[in-house]
Amino acid sequence: MEELIKKAIEARDESYSPYSHFKVGAALKTRSGKVYAGTNVENASYGLTVCAERVAVYKAVSAGEREFEALAVFTEADELTPPCGACRQVLWEFSKDMLIILANTKGEKRLRLSELLPMPFERKEF
Ligand code: THU
């Protein structure tokens, strides 16, 4: 999984964050072994900003992927940066037990998505 963190670090370098100056990199590993990376993309209309995690998920899903094994999130913040609530819900849609790796320059922490999102919104009937 060190390779996945490396991809998240590389993605962070591409962050478009002129408003917050908070650079985030994410790398998502599919069950088939591919990696899709994403970074946060901000906008002058702040609410249109998209997090790094969702960029990675949307890239992967657009490429036909539906099952994910792990997500690494890297920032240089002193405290580890967990995915925001919206990103947790988007990840949950696809792989409920995925491994989430939070990393910064000091270290890393691994946990399951189900720990981060204990009561997700789900629709079982349509
Ligand atoms: N951000 C992410 O990309 N992922 C997170 O998990 C938290 C927040 C971004 C959004 C925005 O560009 C910046 O960090 C500050 O909130």
mmCIF file of N, CA, C and O in Angstrom, residues 35-125:
data_model
loop_
_atom_site.group_PDB
_atom_site.id
_atom_site.type_symbol
_atom_site.label_atom_id
_atom_site.label_comp_id
_atom_site.label_asym_id
_atom_site.label_seq_id
_atom_site.Cartn_x
_atom_site.Cartn_y
_atom_site.Cartn_z
ATOM 1 N N VAL A 35 -5.071 1.764 -10.465
ATOM 2 C CA VAL A 35 -5.087 2.900 -9.544
ATOM 3 C C VAL A 35 -5.564 4.152 -10.286
ATOM 4 O O VAL A 35 -5.081 4.442 -11.387
ATOM 5 N N TYR A 36 -6.503 4.845 -9.668
ATOM 6 C CA TYR A 36 -6.996 6.125 -10.206
ATOM 7 C C TYR A 36 -6.712 7.183 -9.153
ATOM 8 O O TYR A 36 -7.121 7.035 -7.998
ATOM 9 N N ALA A 37 -6.027 8.244 -9.578
ATOM 10 C CA ALA A 37 -5.655 9.283 -8.623
ATOM 11 C C ALA A 37 -6.507 10.524 -8.845
ATOM 12 O O ALA A 37 -7.036 10.744 -9.943
ATOM 13 N N GLY A 38 -6.648 11.323 -7.811
ATOM 14 C CA GLY A 38 -7.402 12.570 -7.926
ATOM 15 C C GLY A 38 -6.842 13.619 -6.995
ATOM 16 O O GLY A 38 -6.161 13.303 -6.011
ATOM 17 N N THR A 39 -7.111 14.869 -7.327
ATOM 18 C CA THR A 39 -6.731 15.952 -6.442
ATOM 19 C C THR A 39 -7.911 16.900 -6.306
ATOM 20 O O THR A 39 -8.871 16.821 -7.083
ATOM 21 N N ASN A 40 -7.855 17.777 -5.309
ATOM 22 C CA ASN A 40 -8.988 18.699 -5.130
ATOM 23 C C ASN A 40 -8.944 19.816 -6.174
ATOM 24 O O ASN A 40 -7.879 20.330 -6.519
ATOM 25 N N VAL A 41 -10.120 20.138 -6.682
ATOM 26 C CA VAL A 41 -10.254 21.162 -7.726
ATOM 27 C C VAL A 41 -11.212 22.228 -7.204
ATOM 28 O O VAL A 41 -12.414 21.970 -7.048
ATOM 29 N N GLU A 42 -10.663 23.399 -6.904
ATOM 30 C CA GLU A 42 -11.477 24.482 -6.330
ATOM 31 C C GLU A 42 -12.041 25.380 -7.423
ATOM 32 O O GLU A 42 -11.688 25.274 -8.598
ATOM 33 N N ASN A 43 -12.948 26.267 -6.993
ATOM 34 C CA ASN A 43 -13.584 27.190 -7.939
ATOM 35 C C ASN A 43 -13.838 28.514 -7.232
ATOM 36 O O ASN A 43 -14.081 28.541 -6.014
ATOM 37 N N ALA A 44 -13.832 29.613 -8.019
ATOM 38 C CA ALA A 44 -14.114 30.942 -7.461
ATOM 39 C C ALA A 44 -15.491 30.956 -6.797
ATOM 40 O O ALA A 44 -15.728 31.699 -5.839
ATOM 41 N N SER A 45 -16.402 30.154 -7.315
ATOM 42 C CA SER A 45 -17.679 29.922 -6.645
ATOM 43 C C SER A 45 -17.442 28.732 -5.719
ATOM 44 O O SER A 45 -17.507 27.569 -6.133
ATOM 45 N N TYR A 46 -17.070 29.039 -4.478
ATOM 46 C CA TYR A 46 -16.459 28.042 -3.587
ATOM 47 C C TYR A 46 -17.197 26.701 -3.512
ATOM 48 O O TYR A 46 -16.582 25.649 -3.431
ATOM 49 N N GLY A 47 -18.528 26.778 -3.518
ATOM 50 C CA GLY A 47 -19.324 25.554 -3.344
ATOM 51 C C GLY A 47 -19.171 24.549 -4.473
ATOM 52 O O GLY A 47 -19.595 23.405 -4.346
ATOM 53 N N LEU A 48 -18.574 24.973 -5.563
ATOM 54 C CA LEU A 48 -18.379 24.054 -6.697
ATOM 55 C C LEU A 48 -17.111 23.219 -6.565
ATOM 56 O O LEU A 48 -16.845 22.337 -7.382
ATOM 57 N N THR A 49 -16.355 23.488 -5.531
ATOM 58 C CA THR A 49 -15.115 22.727 -5.285
ATOM 59 C C THR A 49 -15.410 21.231 -5.166
ATOM 60 O O THR A 49 -16.412 20.837 -4.578
ATOM 61 N N VAL A 50 -14.531 20.428 -5.729
ATOM 62 C CA VAL A 50 -14.665 18.969 -5.583
ATOM 63 C C VAL A 50 -13.425 18.430 -4.877
ATOM 64 O O VAL A 50 -12.291 18.789 -5.218
ATOM 65 N N CYS A 51 -13.662 17.563 -3.913
ATOM 66 C CA CYS A 51 -12.565 16.967 -3.137
ATOM 67 C C CYS A 51 -11.765 15.972 -3.984
ATOM 68 O O CYS A 51 -12.286 15.358 -4.930
ATOM 69 N N ALA A 52 -10.535 15.776 -3.577
ATOM 70 C CA ALA A 52 -9.634 14.827 -4.248
ATOM 71 C C ALA A 52 -10.233 13.417 -4.312
ATOM 72 O O ALA A 52 -10.132 12.733 -5.334
ATOM 73 N N GLU A 53 -10.869 13.009 -3.227
ATOM 74 C CA GLU A 53 -11.409 11.642 -3.157
ATOM 75 C C GLU A 53 -12.487 11.426 -4.218
ATOM 76 O O GLU A 53 -12.540 10.397 -4.883
ATOM 77 N N ARG A 54 -13.377 12.427 -4.352
ATOM 78 C CA ARG A 54 -14.457 12.258 -5.326
ATOM 79 C C ARG A 54 -13.937 12.318 -6.754
ATOM 80 O O ARG A 54 -14.437 11.624 -7.627
ATOM 81 N N VAL A 55 -12.915 13.127 -6.993
ATOM 82 C CA VAL A 55 -12.321 13.160 -8.339
ATOM 83 C C VAL A 55 -11.789 11.765 -8.680
ATOM 84 O O VAL A 55 -12.026 11.250 -9.780
ATOM 85 N N ALA A 56 -11.118 11.142 -7.728
ATOM 86 C CA ALA A 56 -10.571 9.790 -7.977
ATOM 87 C C ALA A 56 -11.696 8.784 -8.241
ATOM 88 O O ALA A 56 -11.617 7.992 -9.182
ATOM 89 N N VAL A 57 -12.751 8.834 -7.431
ATOM 90 C CA VAL A 57 -13.872 7.893 -7.625
ATOM 91 C C VAL A 57 -14.530 8.124 -8.982
ATOM 92 O O VAL A 57 -14.796 7.166 -9.718
ATOM 93 N N TYR A 58 -14.765 9.365 -9.331
ATOM 94 C CA TYR A 58 -15.478 9.643 -10.581
ATOM 95 C C TYR A 58 -14.620 9.262 -11.796
ATOM 96 O O TYR A 58 -15.152 8.797 -12.808
ATOM 97 N N LYS A 59 -13.325 9.432 -11.680
ATOM 98 C CA LYS A 59 -12.445 8.973 -12.772
ATOM 99 C C LYS A 59 -12.556 7.455 -12.929
ATOM 100 O O LYS A 59 -12.691 6.944 -14.043
ATOM 101 N N ALA A 60 -12.493 6.747 -11.817
ATOM 102 C CA ALA A 60 -12.530 5.280 -11.866
ATOM 103 C C ALA A 60 -13.879 4.781 -12.393
ATOM 104 O O ALA A 60 -13.924 3.901 -13.265
ATOM 105 N N VAL A 61 -14.950 5.356 -11.887
ATOM 106 C CA VAL A 61 -16.282 4.906 -12.312
ATOM 107 C C VAL A 61 -16.484 5.222 -13.797
ATOM 108 O O VAL A 61 -17.057 4.421 -14.544
ATOM 109 N N SER A 62 -15.976 6.334 -14.237
ATOM 110 C CA SER A 62 -16.087 6.706 -15.654
ATOM 111 C C SER A 62 -15.314 5.750 -16.551
ATOM 112 O O SER A 62 -15.607 5.639 -17.744
ATOM 113 N N ALA A 63 -14.323 5.093 -15.969
ATOM 114 C CA ALA A 63 -13.536 4.120 -16.739
ATOM 115 C C ALA A 63 -14.137 2.719 -16.636
ATOM 116 O O ALA A 63 -13.540 1.753 -17.106
ATOM 117 N N GLY A 64 -15.298 2.630 -15.995
ATOM 118 C CA GLY A 64 -15.990 1.339 -15.925
ATOM 119 C C GLY A 64 -15.779 0.571 -14.636
ATOM 120 O O GLY A 64 -16.306 -0.525 -14.460
ATOM 121 N N GLU A 65 -15.014 1.122 -13.702
ATOM 122 C CA GLU A 65 -14.731 0.422 -12.444
ATOM 123 C C GLU A 65 -15.895 0.591 -11.470
ATOM 124 O O GLU A 65 -16.537 1.644 -11.444
ATOM 125 N N ARG A 66 -16.135 -0.448 -10.682
ATOM 126 C CA ARG A 66 -17.234 -0.391 -9.705
ATOM 127 C C ARG A 66 -16.833 -0.913 -8.321
ATOM 128 O O ARG A 66 -17.558 -0.689 -7.358
ATOM 129 N N GLU A 67 -15.722 -1.621 -8.243
ATOM 130 C CA GLU A 67 -15.342 -2.221 -6.951
ATOM 131 C C GLU A 67 -13.952 -1.768 -6.541
ATOM 132 O O GLU A 67 -13.001 -1.891 -7.316
ATOM 133 N N PHE A 68 -13.866 -1.295 -5.318
ATOM 134 C CA PHE A 68 -12.619 -0.704 -4.852
ATOM 135 C C PHE A 68 -12.091 -1.407 -3.607
ATOM 136 O O PHE A 68 -12.860 -1.811 -2.732
ATOM 137 N N GLU A 69 -10.764 -1.501 -3.579
ATOM 138 C CA GLU A 69 -10.112 -2.193 -2.465
ATOM 139 C C GLU A 69 -9.615 -1.200 -1.418
ATOM 140 O O GLU A 69 -9.758 -1.431 -0.224
ATOM 141 N N ALA A 70 -9.024 -0.109 -1.893
ATOM 142 C CA ALA A 70 -8.417 0.825 -0.935
ATOM 143 C C ALA A 70 -8.330 2.238 -1.500
ATOM 144 O O ALA A 70 -8.259 2.437 -2.712
ATOM 145 N N LEU A 71 -8.346 3.187 -0.583
ATOM 146 C CA LEU A 71 -8.176 4.603 -0.939
ATOM 147 C C LEU A 71 -7.104 5.188 -0.025
ATOM 148 O O LEU A 71 -7.167 5.001 1.196
ATOM 149 N N ALA A 72 -6.132 5.866 -0.612
ATOM 150 C CA ALA A 72 -5.135 6.581 0.197
ATOM 151 C C ALA A 72 -5.369 8.075 0.042
ATOM 152 O O ALA A 72 -5.651 8.555 -1.063
ATOM 153 N N VAL A 73 -5.302 8.795 1.153
ATOM 154 C CA VAL A 73 -5.459 10.253 1.142
ATOM 155 C C VAL A 73 -4.216 10.862 1.766
ATOM 156 O O VAL A 73 -3.842 10.496 2.894
ATOM 157 N N PHE A 74 -3.596 11.776 1.041
ATOM 158 C CA PHE A 74 -2.367 12.395 1.560
ATOM 159 C C PHE A 74 -2.502 13.914 1.616
ATOM 160 O O PHE A 74 -2.931 14.543 0.644
ATOM 161 N N THR A 75 -2.153 14.488 2.747
ATOM 162 C CA THR A 75 -1.997 15.950 2.855
ATOM 163 C C THR A 75 -0.741 16.208 3.696
ATOM 164 O O THR A 75 -0.207 15.285 4.325
ATOM 165 N N GLU A 76 -0.321 17.464 3.723
ATOM 166 C CA GLU A 76 0.819 17.810 4.578
ATOM 167 C C GLU A 76 0.360 18.461 5.877
ATOM 168 O O GLU A 76 1.152 19.099 6.570
ATOM 169 N N ALA A 77 -0.927 18.319 6.180
ATOM 170 C CA ALA A 77 -1.439 18.859 7.452
ATOM 171 C C ALA A 77 -0.829 18.084 8.618
ATOM 172 O O ALA A 77 -0.492 16.907 8.477
ATOM 173 N N ASP A 78 -0.725 18.745 9.771
ATOM 174 C CA ASP A 78 -0.155 18.079 10.948
ATOM 175 C C ASP A 78 -1.006 16.893 11.381
ATOM 176 O O ASP A 78 -0.492 15.880 11.843
ATOM 177 N N GLU A 79 -2.331 17.077 11.252
ATOM 178 C CA GLU A 79 -3.229 15.972 11.603
ATOM 179 C C GLU A 79 -3.670 15.270 10.331
ATOM 180 O O GLU A 79 -3.840 15.920 9.297
ATOM 181 N N LEU A 80 -3.877 13.981 10.413
ATOM 182 C CA LEU A 80 -4.320 13.215 9.239
ATOM 183 C C LEU A 80 -5.652 13.766 8.738
ATOM 184 O O LEU A 80 -6.460 14.260 9.529
ATOM 185 N N THR A 81 -5.873 13.672 7.434
ATOM 186 C CA THR A 81 -7.088 14.237 6.825
ATOM 187 C C THR A 81 -8.019 13.114 6.376
ATOM 188 O O THR A 81 -7.790 12.483 5.339
ATOM 189 N N PRO A 82 -9.084 12.871 7.129
ATOM 190 C CA PRO A 82 -10.042 11.851 6.677
ATOM 191 C C PRO A 82 -10.974 12.417 5.619
ATOM 192 O O PRO A 82 -11.206 13.634 5.587
ATOM 193 N N PRO A 83 -11.528 11.575 4.739
ATOM 194 C CA PRO A 83 -12.465 12.073 3.731
ATOM 195 C C PRO A 83 -13.657 12.773 4.392
ATOM 196 O O PRO A 83 -14.106 12.355 5.462
ATOM 197 N N CYS A 84 -14.167 13.823 3.753
ATOM 198 C CA CYS A 84 -15.331 14.536 4.301
ATOM 199 C C CYS A 84 -16.567 13.637 4.213
ATOM 200 O O CYS A 84 -16.559 12.586 3.550
ATOM 201 N N GLY A 85 -17.632 14.064 4.833
ATOM 202 C CA GLY A 85 -18.859 13.257 4.871
ATOM 203 C C GLY A 85 -19.399 12.935 3.488
ATOM 204 O O GLY A 85 -19.837 11.803 3.223
ATOM 205 N N ALA A 86 -19.384 13.934 2.602
ATOM 206 C CA ALA A 86 -19.906 13.705 1.247
ATOM 207 C C ALA A 86 -19.099 12.631 0.535
ATOM 208 O O ALA A 86 -19.656 11.735 -0.116
ATOM 209 N N CYS A 87 -17.781 12.691 0.663
ATOM 210 C CA CYS A 87 -16.923 11.693 0.002
ATOM 211 C C CYS A 87 -17.132 10.304 0.597
ATOM 212 O O CYS A 87 -17.117 9.309 -0.118
ATOM 213 N N ARG A 88 -17.350 10.232 1.901
ATOM 214 C CA ARG A 88 -17.606 8.924 2.527
ATOM 215 C C ARG A 88 -18.852 8.287 1.917
ATOM 216 O O ARG A 88 -18.875 7.098 1.613
ATOM 217 N N GLN A 89 -19.888 9.093 1.754
ATOM 218 C CA GLN A 89 -21.134 8.577 1.184
ATOM 219 C C GLN A 89 -20.930 8.124 -0.264
ATOM 220 O O GLN A 89 -21.456 7.098 -0.689
ATOM 221 N N VAL A 90 -20.158 8.879 -1.023
ATOM 222 C CA VAL A 90 -19.892 8.517 -2.426
ATOM 223 C C VAL A 90 -19.078 7.221 -2.499
ATOM 224 O O VAL A 90 -19.360 6.333 -3.306
ATOM 225 N N LEU A 91 -18.104 7.067 -1.628
ATOM 226 C CA LEU A 91 -17.308 5.835 -1.590
ATOM 227 C C LEU A 91 -18.183 4.645 -1.211
ATOM 228 O O LEU A 91 -18.069 3.560 -1.783
ATOM 229 N N TRP A 92 -19.060 4.862 -0.245
ATOM 230 C CA TRP A 92 -19.940 3.804 0.270
ATOM 231 C C TRP A 92 -20.791 3.184 -0.833
ATOM 232 O O TRP A 92 -21.094 1.995 -0.825
ATOM 233 N N GLU A 93 -21.186 3.986 -1.785
ATOM 234 C CA GLU A 93 -22.005 3.524 -2.903
ATOM 235 C C GLU A 93 -21.374 2.313 -3.602
ATOM 236 O O GLU A 93 -22.078 1.440 -4.100
ATOM 237 N N PHE A 94 -20.054 2.266 -3.590
ATOM 238 C CA PHE A 94 -19.363 1.250 -4.382
ATOM 239 C C PHE A 94 -18.739 0.127 -3.561
ATOM 240 O O PHE A 94 -18.856 -1.028 -3.946
ATOM 241 N N SER A 95 -18.063 0.450 -2.492
ATOM 242 C CA SER A 95 -17.374 -0.607 -1.734
ATOM 243 C C SER A 95 -17.398 -0.291 -0.248
ATOM 244 O O SER A 95 -16.598 0.516 0.240
ATOM 245 N N LYS A 96 -18.281 -0.977 0.444
ATOM 246 C CA LYS A 96 -18.574 -0.610 1.834
ATOM 247 C C LYS A 96 -17.458 -0.974 2.822
ATOM 248 O O LYS A 96 -17.334 -0.364 3.855
ATOM 249 N N ASP A 97 -16.660 -1.992 2.465
ATOM 250 C CA ASP A 97 -15.615 -2.384 3.433
ATOM 251 C C ASP A 97 -14.226 -1.951 2.972
ATOM 252 O O ASP A 97 -13.220 -2.506 3.397
ATOM 253 N N MET A 98 -14.185 -0.978 2.089
ATOM 254 C CA MET A 98 -12.869 -0.590 1.548
ATOM 255 C C MET A 98 -11.941 -0.068 2.651
ATOM 256 O O MET A 98 -12.382 0.486 3.663
ATOM 257 N N LEU A 99 -10.653 -0.300 2.401
ATOM 258 C CA LEU A 99 -9.626 0.166 3.333
ATOM 259 C C LEU A 99 -9.356 1.644 3.050
ATOM 260 O O LEU A 99 -9.200 2.033 1.892
ATOM 261 N N ILE A 100 -9.299 2.446 4.107
ATOM 262 C CA ILE A 100 -8.984 3.868 3.946
ATOM 263 C C ILE A 100 -7.642 4.120 4.628
ATOM 264 O O ILE A 100 -7.483 3.823 5.822
ATOM 265 N N ILE A 101 -6.703 4.640 3.869
ATOM 266 C CA ILE A 101 -5.373 4.916 4.421
ATOM 267 C C ILE A 101 -5.180 6.424 4.468
ATOM 268 O O ILE A 101 -5.207 7.096 3.431
ATOM 269 N N LEU A 102 -5.017 6.950 5.665
ATOM 270 C CA LEU A 102 -4.787 8.388 5.830
ATOM 271 C C LEU A 102 -3.297 8.587 6.050
ATOM 272 O O LEU A 102 -2.696 7.909 6.904
ATOM 273 N N ALA A 103 -2.700 9.497 5.285
ATOM 274 C CA ALA A 103 -1.248 9.662 5.421
ATOM 275 C C ALA A 103 -0.851 11.139 5.395
ATOM 276 O O ALA A 103 -1.509 11.958 4.731
ATOM 277 N N ASN A 104 0.185 11.452 6.139
ATOM 278 C CA ASN A 104 0.819 12.778 6.048
ATOM 279 C C ASN A 104 2.331 12.573 6.168
ATOM 280 O O ASN A 104 2.797 11.428 6.090
ATOM 281 N N THR A 105 3.060 13.661 6.345
ATOM 282 C CA THR A 105 4.517 13.505 6.365
ATOM 283 C C THR A 105 5.000 12.773 7.622
ATOM 284 O O THR A 105 6.133 12.296 7.672
ATOM 285 N N LYS A 106 4.119 12.692 8.632
ATOM 286 C CA LYS A 106 4.545 12.085 9.900
ATOM 287 C C LYS A 106 4.230 10.603 10.011
ATOM 288 O O LYS A 106 4.834 9.887 10.797
ATOM 289 N N GLY A 107 3.191 10.168 9.270
ATOM 290 C CA GLY A 107 2.814 8.764 9.418
ATOM 291 C C GLY A 107 1.519 8.434 8.721
ATOM 292 O O GLY A 107 1.077 9.172 7.826
ATOM 293 N N GLU A 108 0.897 7.353 9.121
ATOM 294 C CA GLU A 108 -0.344 6.927 8.475
ATOM 295 C C GLU A 108 -1.234 6.161 9.429
ATOM 296 O O GLU A 108 -0.774 5.679 10.471
ATOM 297 N N LYS A 109 -2.500 6.086 9.050
ATOM 298 C CA LYS A 109 -3.476 5.327 9.840
ATOM 299 C C LYS A 109 -4.374 4.596 8.857
ATOM 300 O O LYS A 109 -4.741 5.155 7.829
ATOM 301 N N ARG A 110 -4.718 3.352 9.181
ATOM 302 C CA ARG A 110 -5.581 2.553 8.303
ATOM 303 C C ARG A 110 -6.885 2.240 9.008
ATOM 304 O O ARG A 110 -6.881 1.850 10.176
ATOM 305 N N LEU A 111 -7.972 2.413 8.323
ATOM 306 C CA LEU A 111 -9.257 2.033 8.878
ATOM 307 C C LEU A 111 -10.211 1.660 7.757
ATOM 308 O O LEU A 111 -9.894 1.838 6.581
ATOM 309 N N ARG A 112 -11.365 1.129 8.136
ATOM 310 C CA ARG A 112 -12.352 0.715 7.142
ATOM 311 C C ARG A 112 -13.376 1.824 6.934
ATOM 312 O O ARG A 112 -13.692 2.567 7.864
ATOM 313 N N LEU A 113 -13.912 1.869 5.725
ATOM 314 C CA LEU A 113 -14.929 2.880 5.434
ATOM 315 C C LEU A 113 -16.104 2.771 6.404
ATOM 316 O O LEU A 113 -16.673 3.780 6.825
ATOM 317 N N SER A 114 -16.460 1.534 6.780
ATOM 318 C CA SER A 114 -17.597 1.347 7.698
ATOM 319 C C SER A 114 -17.349 1.992 9.064
ATOM 320 O O SER A 114 -18.290 2.362 9.760
ATOM 321 N N GLU A 115 -16.099 2.162 9.434
ATOM 322 C CA GLU A 115 -15.792 2.849 10.693
ATOM 323 C C GLU A 115 -16.001 4.353 10.548
ATOM 324 O O GLU A 115 -16.380 5.040 11.495
ATOM 325 N N LEU A 116 -15.731 4.847 9.341
ATOM 326 C CA LEU A 116 -15.863 6.288 9.090
ATOM 327 C C LEU A 116 -17.309 6.699 8.809
ATOM 328 O O LEU A 116 -17.663 7.867 8.934
ATOM 329 N N LEU A 117 -18.116 5.733 8.374
ATOM 330 C CA LEU A 117 -19.500 6.049 8.009
ATOM 331 C C LEU A 117 -20.425 4.993 8.627
ATOM 332 O O LEU A 117 -20.932 4.112 7.933
ATOM 333 N N PRO A 118 -20.645 5.087 9.946
ATOM 334 C CA PRO A 118 -21.390 4.031 10.636
ATOM 335 C C PRO A 118 -22.881 3.978 10.300
ATOM 336 O O PRO A 118 -23.497 2.940 10.440
ATOM 337 N N MET A 119 -23.468 5.090 9.858
ATOM 338 C CA MET A 119 -24.898 5.052 9.534
ATOM 339 C C MET A 119 -25.133 5.705 8.171
ATOM 340 O O MET A 119 -25.593 6.842 8.077
ATOM 341 N N PRO A 120 -24.799 4.985 7.105
ATOM 342 C CA PRO A 120 -24.912 5.577 5.764
ATOM 343 C C PRO A 120 -26.352 5.692 5.299
ATOM 344 O O PRO A 120 -27.227 4.970 5.796
ATOM 345 N N PHE A 121 -26.573 6.558 4.355
ATOM 346 C CA PHE A 121 -27.862 6.612 3.681
ATOM 347 C C PHE A 121 -27.840 5.536 2.611
ATOM 348 O O PHE A 121 -26.907 5.465 1.808
ATOM 349 N N GLU A 122 -28.883 4.696 2.597
ATOM 350 C CA GLU A 122 -28.936 3.640 1.570
ATOM 351 C C GLU A 122 -30.341 3.527 1.035
ATOM 352 O O GLU A 122 -31.312 3.700 1.777
ATOM 353 N N ARG A 123 -30.450 3.216 -0.237
ATOM 354 C CA ARG A 123 -31.750 2.955 -0.836
ATOM 355 C C ARG A 123 -31.749 1.537 -1.360
ATOM 356 O O ARG A 123 -30.977 1.200 -2.232
ATOM 357 N N LYS A 124 -32.619 0.733 -0.816
ATOM 358 C CA LYS A 124 -32.656 -0.676 -1.224
ATOM 359 C C LYS A 124 -33.779 -0.930 -2.215
ATOM 360 O O LYS A 124 -33.759 -1.891 -2.944
ATOM 361 N N GLU A 125 -34.805 -0.068 -2.198
ATOM 362 C CA GLU A 125 -35.903 -0.243 -3.161
ATOM 363 C C GLU A 125 -35.966 0.951 -4.094
ATOM 364 O O GLU A 125 -35.732 2.078 -3.687
#
